[in-house]
Coordinates of C-alpha atoms and ligand atoms in Angstrom, one line a residue:
M1 CA 0.2 -0.1 0.0
R2 CA 1.0 3.5 -0.7
P3 CA 1.4 6.0 2.2
P4 CA -1.0 8.1 2.3
D5 CA 1.4 11.1 1.7
R6 CA 1.7 9.7 -1.9
I7 CA -1.7 8.9 -2.8
D8 CA -3.0 12.9 -2.5
T9 CA -0.6 14.3 -5.4
A10 CA -2.7 14.4 -8.1
L11 CA -4.4 18.0 -8.6
P12 CA -8.5 17.6 -8.6
T13 CA -10.0 17.7 -11.6
K14 CA -12.3 20.6 -12.5
R15 CA -15.0 18.8 -12.1
R16 CA -15.3 17.9 -7.9
Q17 CA -15.6 14.3 -6.6
P18 CA -19.1 12.4 -6.8
G19 CA -21.3 13.9 -4.2
M20 CA -19.4 17.2 -4.3
N21 CA -21.0 20.4 -5.8
G22 CA -19.8 23.9 -6.9
P23 CA -16.5 25.1 -7.8
R24 CA -13.3 23.8 -6.2
K25 CA -12.4 25.3 -3.4
V26 CA -8.8 26.7 -2.2
H27 CA -8.0 27.9 1.5
I28 CA -5.1 30.2 1.5
K29 CA -3.6 30.9 4.6
S30 CA -1.4 34.1 5.4
F31 CA 1.6 34.5 7.8
G32 CA 3.9 37.4 8.2
C33 CA 3.1 40.9 6.7
Q34 CA 0.9 43.1 4.5
M35 CA 3.2 41.8 1.6
N36 CA 1.7 38.0 2.2
V37 CA -1.9 39.3 2.7
Y38 CA -1.6 41.4 -0.8
D39 CA 0.1 38.5 -2.3
S40 CA -2.6 36.0 -1.0
H41 CA -5.3 38.0 -2.6
R42 CA -3.5 38.2 -5.9
M43 CA -2.6 33.9 -5.8
A44 CA -7.1 34.0 -5.3
D45 CA -7.6 35.9 -8.1
T46 CA -5.5 34.7 -10.5
L47 CA -7.2 30.8 -9.2
A48 CA -10.2 32.4 -9.8
P49 CA -10.4 31.7 -13.3
E50 CA -9.3 28.8 -13.0
G51 CA -12.7 27.4 -11.2
F52 CA -10.9 27.6 -7.4
A53 CA -13.4 29.7 -5.2
E54 CA -12.0 31.1 -1.5
T55 CA -12.9 29.1 1.5
A56 CA -11.8 30.0 5.2
A57 CA -12.6 26.1 6.0
P58 CA -9.1 23.8 5.2
E59 CA -11.5 21.3 5.4
E60 CA -13.3 21.9 2.4
A61 CA -10.3 23.0 0.4
D62 CA -8.9 20.9 -2.6
L63 CA -6.1 23.5 -2.5
V64 CA -4.6 24.4 0.6
I65 CA -1.6 26.9 -0.2
L66 CA 0.4 28.6 3.1
N67 CA 1.7 31.5 2.4
T68 CA 5.0 31.6 4.5
C69 CA 7.2 34.3 6.1
H70 CA 10.6 33.8 7.0
I71 CA 11.2 36.7 9.1
R72 CA 11.2 35.0 12.6
E73 CA 11.9 31.4 13.6
K74 CA 9.2 31.0 15.1
A75 CA 7.3 31.9 12.2
V76 CA 9.2 29.0 10.5
E77 CA 8.0 26.6 13.3
K78 CA 4.7 27.8 13.0
V79 CA 4.3 26.5 9.1
Y80 CA 5.6 23.2 9.9
S81 CA 3.3 22.8 12.5
E82 CA 0.2 24.0 10.1
L83 CA 1.6 21.5 7.5
G84 CA 1.1 18.7 10.0
R85 CA -2.2 20.0 10.8
I86 CA -3.0 20.1 6.9
R87 CA -1.6 16.9 6.3
Q88 CA -4.5 15.0 8.8
I89 CA -6.9 16.9 6.3
K90 CA -5.5 15.5 3.9
K91 CA -5.7 11.8 5.1
A92 CA -9.4 12.4 5.8
A93 CA -10.4 13.5 2.6
A94 CA -8.1 10.8 0.8
R95 CA -10.5 8.4 3.3
D96 CA -13.5 9.9 1.7
G97 CA -12.1 9.6 -2.0
R98 CA -11.5 13.5 -2.5
R99 CA -8.1 14.8 -3.2
V100 CA -6.5 17.7 -1.9
V101 CA -3.1 19.2 -3.0
I102 CA -0.9 21.2 -0.8
A103 CA 0.9 24.0 -1.6
V104 CA 3.3 26.1 0.3
A105 CA 4.5 29.8 -1.4
G106 CA 6.1 32.9 0.6
C107 CA 9.3 33.2 2.1
V108 CA 10.2 30.0 3.6
A109 CA 9.5 28.4 0.1
Q110 CA 11.6 30.9 -1.3
A111 CA 14.8 30.3 1.6
E112 CA 14.0 25.9 2.0
G113 CA 13.5 25.1 -1.3
E114 CA 13.7 21.2 -1.7
E115 CA 13.6 20.9 1.8
I116 CA 10.2 21.6 2.5
V117 CA 9.5 18.4 0.8
R118 CA 12.0 16.5 2.7
R119 CA 10.4 17.7 5.9
A120 CA 7.2 17.5 4.8
P121 CA 6.4 15.0 2.2
A122 CA 2.2 15.5 1.6
V123 CA 3.4 19.2 0.0
D124 CA 2.9 19.2 -3.5
L125 CA 4.5 22.1 -4.7
V126 CA 6.7 24.8 -3.2
V127 CA 6.2 28.4 -5.0
G128 CA 8.5 31.3 -4.2
P129 CA 6.8 34.7 -4.0
Q130 CA 7.9 35.8 -7.4
S131 CA 6.5 33.0 -9.2
Y132 CA 3.0 33.2 -8.0
H133 CA 1.7 33.8 -11.4
R134 CA 2.7 30.9 -12.9
L135 CA 0.4 28.7 -9.8
P136 CA -2.0 27.4 -12.8
D137 CA 0.7 26.0 -14.6
L138 CA 2.5 24.5 -11.6
L139 CA -0.7 23.3 -10.6
A140 CA -1.4 21.4 -14.0
R141 CA 2.2 19.5 -13.2
V142 CA 1.1 18.2 -9.9
A143 CA -1.6 16.8 -12.2
Q144 CA 0.7 14.9 -14.3
G145 CA 2.3 13.7 -10.7
E146 CA 5.2 15.7 -10.3
K147 CA 6.0 18.1 -7.4
P148 CA 7.1 21.0 -8.6
I149 CA 9.7 23.7 -6.7
D150 CA 9.6 27.2 -8.4
T151 CA 11.9 29.4 -6.5
E152 CA 13.1 31.4 -9.5
F153 CA 13.2 34.9 -9.8
P154 CA 11.3 35.0 -13.3
V155 CA 12.2 37.5 -16.5
E156 CA 8.8 37.9 -16.6
D157 CA 6.6 40.6 -14.7
K158 CA 4.2 38.6 -12.4
F159 CA 2.4 42.0 -11.6
D160 CA 2.1 41.5 -15.7
V161 CA 0.2 38.0 -15.5
L162 CA -1.6 38.2 -12.4
K163 CA -5.5 38.6 -12.6
A164 CA -7.2 41.6 -11.4
P165 CA -9.9 40.8 -8.7
S166 CA -13.5 41.0 -9.3
H167 CA -15.6 43.8 -7.8
A168 CA -17.5 41.7 -5.7
A169 CA -14.2 39.9 -4.2
T170 CA -12.8 43.3 -4.0
R171 CA -15.9 44.2 -1.5
A172 CA -15.8 41.0 0.2
R173 CA -12.1 42.3 1.6
G174 CA -13.3 45.2 2.4
V175 CA -12.9 49.0 2.0
S176 CA -9.2 49.3 2.9
A177 CA -6.6 47.7 0.0
F178 CA -3.2 46.7 -0.1
V179 CA -1.5 47.7 -3.3
T180 CA 1.9 46.8 -3.8
V181 CA 4.4 49.0 -5.4
Q182 CA 8.1 47.7 -4.5
E183 CA 9.3 44.3 -3.6
G184 CA 12.8 43.2 -2.5
C185 CA 15.2 45.1 -0.5
D186 CA 19.0 46.2 -1.2
K187 CA 19.6 46.9 2.6
F188 CA 21.0 43.8 3.7
C189 CA 20.5 44.4 7.5
T190 CA 22.5 42.0 8.8
F191 CA 19.8 40.1 10.5
C192 CA 17.3 40.2 8.1
V193 CA 16.3 37.0 5.1
V194 CA 14.3 39.4 2.8
P195 CA 17.6 40.5 0.5
Y196 CA 17.7 36.5 0.5
T197 CA 14.2 35.8 -0.1
R198 CA 12.7 38.6 -2.1
G199 CA 15.5 39.7 -4.0
A200 CA 16.7 43.0 -4.9
E201 CA 14.4 46.0 -5.5
V202 CA 12.3 46.2 -8.4
S203 CA 9.4 49.0 -8.2
R204 CA 6.0 48.6 -10.4
P205 CA 5.6 51.1 -13.0
A206 CA 3.3 54.0 -11.5
A207 CA 0.7 53.8 -14.1
K208 CA 0.0 50.3 -13.2
I209 CA 0.0 51.3 -9.7
V210 CA -2.6 54.0 -10.5
A211 CA -5.0 51.8 -12.5
E212 CA -5.0 49.0 -9.8
V213 CA -5.7 51.5 -7.3
E214 CA -9.1 52.9 -9.7
H215 CA -9.9 49.5 -10.2
L216 CA -10.3 49.6 -6.2
A217 CA -12.0 52.5 -5.7
D218 CA -14.2 51.3 -8.7
A219 CA -15.0 48.6 -6.5
G220 CA -15.9 50.7 -3.7
V221 CA -12.6 50.6 -1.5
R222 CA -11.9 53.7 0.2
E223 CA -8.2 53.5 1.8
I224 CA -5.4 52.1 0.1
T225 CA -2.1 51.2 1.7
L226 CA 1.0 51.1 -0.4
I227 CA 3.5 48.5 0.4
G228 CA 6.7 47.2 -0.7
Q229 CA 10.0 45.5 1.6
N230 CA 11.3 48.8 1.6
V231 CA 8.1 51.4 0.3
N232 CA 10.1 54.4 0.5
A233 CA 12.6 53.5 -1.6
Y234 CA 10.3 53.3 -4.2
H235 CA 11.5 54.5 -8.0
G236 CA 9.1 53.4 -10.5
T237 CA 8.8 54.7 -14.3
G238 CA 5.9 57.4 -14.0
P239 CA 4.3 58.2 -17.6
D240 CA 6.8 60.7 -18.3
G241 CA 9.2 58.3 -18.2
R242 CA 10.6 59.4 -15.3
S243 CA 11.7 57.4 -12.1
W244 CA 9.4 58.4 -9.9
T245 CA 9.7 58.6 -6.1
L246 CA 6.9 57.4 -3.4
G247 CA 6.4 61.0 -2.8
R248 CA 5.5 61.6 -6.4
L249 CA 3.4 58.6 -6.4
L250 CA 1.4 59.4 -3.5
H251 CA 0.4 63.0 -5.0
R252 CA -0.8 60.9 -8.0
V253 CA -2.5 57.9 -6.0
A254 CA -4.4 60.8 -4.0
E255 CA -6.0 62.4 -7.4
V256 CA -7.9 58.7 -7.4
R257 CA -11.5 59.5 -7.2
G258 CA -12.8 57.9 -4.1
I259 CA -9.9 57.1 -2.5
A260 CA -10.1 58.7 0.8
R261 CA -7.1 58.0 2.9
L262 CA -3.6 57.2 1.8
R263 CA -1.0 55.0 3.7
Y264 CA 2.4 53.3 3.3
T265 CA 4.3 50.8 4.9
T266 CA 7.6 49.6 5.0
S267 CA 9.5 52.2 5.7
H268 CA 13.4 52.9 5.8
P269 CA 15.0 55.6 7.9
C270 CA 17.5 56.1 4.8
D271 CA 14.6 56.9 2.4
V272 CA 13.0 59.8 4.1
E273 CA 13.1 61.8 1.1
D274 CA 11.9 65.5 0.5
S275 CA 9.2 64.9 -1.8
L276 CA 8.0 62.4 0.4
V277 CA 8.0 64.9 3.4
A278 CA 5.7 67.2 1.0
A279 CA 3.8 64.7 0.6
H280 CA 2.9 64.7 4.4
R281 CA 2.7 68.4 4.3
D282 CA 0.1 68.6 1.1
L283 CA -1.7 66.0 1.0
A284 CA -4.7 66.1 3.6
S285 CA -5.8 62.3 2.6
L286 CA -2.0 60.8 3.3
M287 CA -2.9 59.4 7.1
P288 CA -0.6 61.8 9.7
Y289 CA 0.9 58.0 11.1
L290 CA 3.9 56.5 9.9
H291 CA 5.5 53.3 10.7
L292 CA 9.5 53.6 10.6
P293 CA 11.2 50.7 12.0
V294 CA 14.2 51.8 13.9
Q295 CA 15.2 48.3 15.8
S296 CA 17.4 50.1 18.4
G297 CA 18.5 53.3 19.8
S298 CA 22.4 52.4 20.3
D299 CA 24.5 53.7 17.7
R300 CA 27.0 50.7 18.1
V301 CA 24.3 48.1 17.9
L302 CA 22.9 50.0 15.1
A303 CA 26.3 49.7 12.8
A304 CA 26.5 45.7 13.4
M305 CA 23.1 45.7 12.0
N306 CA 24.4 47.8 9.3
R307 CA 20.9 50.2 9.2
R308 CA 23.5 52.9 7.5
H309 CA 21.5 55.3 10.0
T310 CA 22.4 56.5 13.6
R311 CA 20.1 57.2 16.1
A312 CA 20.4 60.9 15.3
D313 CA 19.6 60.3 11.6
Y314 CA 16.2 58.5 12.9
L315 CA 15.5 61.6 15.1
A316 CA 16.4 64.1 12.6
A317 CA 13.9 62.3 9.6
L318 CA 11.4 62.2 12.6
A319 CA 11.7 66.5 13.2
R320 CA 11.7 66.5 9.4
M321 CA 8.2 64.6 9.0
R322 CA 6.6 66.5 12.5
E323 CA 7.9 69.8 10.9
A324 CA 5.7 69.5 7.5
R325 CA 2.6 67.6 9.8
P326 CA 2.7 68.6 13.1
D327 CA -0.3 66.2 14.1
I328 CA 1.8 63.0 13.0
A329 CA 2.4 59.9 15.1
F330 CA 4.6 56.8 14.9
S331 CA 5.0 53.4 15.3
S332 CA 8.4 51.6 15.2
D333 CA 10.0 47.8 15.1
F334 CA 12.5 47.0 18.2
I335 CA 14.6 44.0 18.1
V336 CA 16.4 43.4 21.5
G337 CA 18.8 41.4 22.6
F338 CA 20.6 41.7 18.8
P339 CA 24.5 39.8 18.9
G340 CA 26.4 42.2 21.3
E341 CA 23.8 44.2 22.8
S342 CA 25.0 45.4 25.9
E343 CA 22.6 46.9 28.9
D344 CA 23.9 50.2 27.8
D345 CA 22.3 49.8 24.1
F346 CA 19.4 48.8 25.5
F347 CA 19.1 51.7 27.9
A348 CA 19.6 53.4 24.6
T349 CA 16.4 51.8 22.9
L350 CA 14.5 52.8 26.3
S351 CA 15.8 56.2 25.9
L352 CA 14.7 56.1 22.7
V353 CA 11.2 55.1 23.0
D354 CA 10.7 57.7 25.7
D355 CA 12.1 60.3 23.6
V356 CA 9.6 59.6 20.8
G357 CA 6.7 58.8 22.5
F358 CA 5.5 56.2 19.9
A359 CA 2.0 55.7 19.7
G360 CA 2.5 52.1 19.2
A361 CA 5.5 49.7 17.8
F362 CA 6.2 46.1 17.6
S363 CA 9.4 44.5 19.4
F364 CA 10.7 41.3 19.4
K365 CA 13.6 38.9 20.7
Y366 CA 16.6 38.7 18.1
S367 CA 16.7 35.5 16.6
A368 CA 19.2 34.3 14.5
R369 CA 18.4 33.6 10.7
P370 CA 20.7 30.8 9.0
G371 CA 22.3 32.6 6.3
T372 CA 22.1 35.9 7.6
P373 CA 25.8 37.1 8.8
A374 CA 24.5 38.3 12.0
A375 CA 23.7 34.4 13.1
E376 CA 27.7 34.6 12.6
M377 CA 28.4 37.0 15.3
A378 CA 30.1 35.9 18.5
D379 CA 28.6 37.5 21.3
Q380 CA 25.0 35.9 20.8
V381 CA 23.2 37.3 24.2
P382 CA 21.5 34.7 26.4
E383 CA 17.7 34.2 25.9
A384 CA 16.9 35.0 29.8
V385 CA 18.5 38.4 29.2
K386 CA 16.7 38.9 25.8
S387 CA 13.3 37.8 27.6
E388 CA 14.1 39.8 30.6
R389 CA 15.0 43.3 28.0
L390 CA 11.6 42.1 25.8
Q391 CA 9.4 42.8 28.9
R392 CA 11.2 46.2 29.8
L393 CA 10.9 47.5 26.4
Q394 CA 7.1 46.6 26.2
A395 CA 6.0 47.9 29.3
A396 CA 7.6 50.9 28.0
I397 CA 6.1 50.7 24.6
D398 CA 2.6 50.2 26.2
R399 CA 2.9 53.2 29.0
H400 CA 3.6 55.5 25.7
Q401 CA 0.3 53.8 23.6
A402 CA -1.6 53.9 26.4
A403 CA -0.6 57.4 27.2
F404 CA -1.4 58.2 23.2
N405 CA -4.7 56.7 23.4
T406 CA -5.2 58.8 26.8
R407 CA -4.6 61.8 25.1
C408 CA -8.0 60.5 22.5
L409 CA -10.6 60.7 25.5
G410 CA -13.1 63.5 24.6
K411 CA -11.6 64.3 21.5
T412 CA -13.0 64.2 17.9
C413 CA -11.7 62.4 14.9
D414 CA -12.8 60.9 11.9
V415 CA -13.3 57.2 11.4
L416 CA -13.4 55.3 8.4
F417 CA -16.0 52.5 9.2
E418 CA -14.6 49.0 8.1
K419 CA -16.7 46.5 9.6
P420 CA -19.2 44.8 12.3
G421 CA -18.5 45.1 15.8
R422 CA -18.5 42.6 18.9
Y423 CA -21.4 43.8 19.5
P424 CA -25.3 43.8 17.3
G425 CA -25.5 47.2 16.1
Q426 CA -22.1 48.3 16.7
L427 CA -19.6 49.1 13.9
V428 CA -15.2 48.8 13.9
G429 CA -13.2 51.6 12.4
R430 CA -10.2 52.8 12.3
S431 CA -8.7 56.7 13.2
P432 CA -6.3 58.6 11.3
Y433 CA -3.8 56.5 13.8
L434 CA -5.1 52.9 12.8
Q435 CA -6.7 52.7 16.1
P436 CA -9.4 50.7 16.3
V437 CA -12.4 52.6 17.3
Q438 CA -15.9 50.8 18.4
V439 CA -18.9 52.9 17.6
M440 CA -22.6 52.3 18.0
V441 CA -24.1 53.2 14.3
P442 CA -26.1 51.5 11.4
A443 CA -24.5 48.9 9.0
S444 CA -25.0 51.3 6.4
L445 CA -21.7 53.6 7.4
I446 CA -19.2 50.8 6.3
G447 CA -17.1 52.5 4.0
E448 CA -17.9 56.3 5.0
I449 CA -15.8 58.4 7.1
H450 CA -17.6 60.5 10.0
A451 CA -16.4 62.4 12.9
V452 CA -16.7 60.2 16.2
T453 CA -16.3 62.0 19.6
I454 CA -13.9 59.2 22.0
T455 CA -16.1 58.7 25.2
E456 CA -13.6 55.8 26.2
V457 CA -10.3 54.5 25.7
S458 CA -9.3 50.8 26.1
A459 CA -5.1 49.5 26.1
N460 CA -6.0 49.1 22.5
S461 CA -9.3 50.3 21.5
L462 CA -11.7 53.4 21.2
F463 CA -15.0 54.0 21.8
G464 CA -17.2 56.8 20.9
T465 CA -20.1 58.2 19.4
L466 CA -21.3 60.2 15.9
A467 CA -19.9 63.7 16.6
A468 CA -22.6 66.4 15.7
M469 CA -19.7 68.1 13.8
P470 CA -18.3 68.3 10.0
A471 CA -15.7 65.1 9.4
H472 CA -13.0 67.6 9.0
A473 CA -13.2 68.9 12.5
G474 CA -12.2 65.8 13.9
E475 CA -8.5 66.9 12.8
L476 CA -8.3 69.5 15.8
M477 CA -8.1 66.3 17.9
L478 CA -5.4 64.3 15.7
A479 CA -3.2 68.2 16.3
E480 CA -3.7 67.8 20.0
A481 CA -3.1 64.1 20.4
G482 CA -0.2 64.2 18.4
G483 CA 2.7 61.8 19.1
Ligands
LIG1 S1 15.7 47.2 5.1 FE1 14.0 46.1 6.3 S2 13.5 44.1 4.3 FE2 15.7 45.5 3.9 S3 17.5 44.1 4.8 FE3 16.7 45.9 6.2 S4 15.1 44.7 7.4 FE4 15.5 43.4 6.1

């Protein structure tokens, strides 16, 4: 008898198995950042014309795709443990005479390639982030009994091949959408795998981005977040044939009818150039909230990380942004316990948090990624020290976040209502600072922006009531609450 892992390698035919009606179903699970969420949507859009409908339930899927992230060690282990779970689903389906194909996509796929099939033989195909547009072909190869592994950086532009979402699919995903404008990174921070898994920086042409935003706006999207691994290094070709900066692109995207809010992420402090600062000054739709990772407050550690900027450079970038947009607030990323980080270095990070007063931040213990320079460094910090520092850092971040939220109490801000809240009659929206705001209002307000007076705050959420004042009055509050 063949082992169960090898029974199921053939692709389900377009017609489902006897007793099962409707189109084939694909379940895509995303790990990691917004780039992966966006990629997952584009994979679903590409598979839709092949007869695949999305399902949230892996148990009913004919094709399960894990869109993976390689940034942190635990994320990789999460993928393997998830594969163990999906393998059981595949086995159960096989007992019912149904075939399930398992695909691993994303940065773990890129980095580990064949190792994935070796460790998890139930996997049928492995596809790197630059080859998603080849999924239909790869699935056809699975149907022929192959286990294709495609981790190339193809010459063709995947964005030219990937299918646009239908209006119905866009609407189902909500009023806020991501649009990839740039991929890859040339910075080579010593702890990071992105330059190896996503390759060198590549920017999409401005006209294609604008066309995608117009398509989303037509379907009812109100907020666009331009995304890229190093988004403010954007240098795509404009319709005038020149290289456009992110600032220039934001000005153009802001002209798209129906788009009320703009954001972008993730940025690097070295690429905060003048046109981007000007965009924050000039564009009312560009939200006054900037996620600008710093990683450490110590110049010694920043140099070891190859961040190419100092603490003073970082603070200068924030100061330029504040001068252009006084109500702006900041969030950041931090790594604690980088190799060689001393207690003094860590104090420098804590003092940076206090100096800036971040409205929010993500913080992580350093974990070595194989193949990166930092993984080979001497002076790895003991796990217990990392844990203790992380706790102290998170307490400082939480304190500043709570203070920022508390300053919103009694103020009025514009809220874009996104979806139903936890309670009947409640909607959840986002403030300009990305804070979730819960308000008792009719569902018909989804997709609209209204001024809301904040009546209560908790650690992670705001609560409020519709304000009887024009929506733009909410911006006053933001100036007062500023980071
Ligand atoms: S800038 Fe960001 S994506 Fe690029 S190497 Fe550094 S951490 Fe990784």
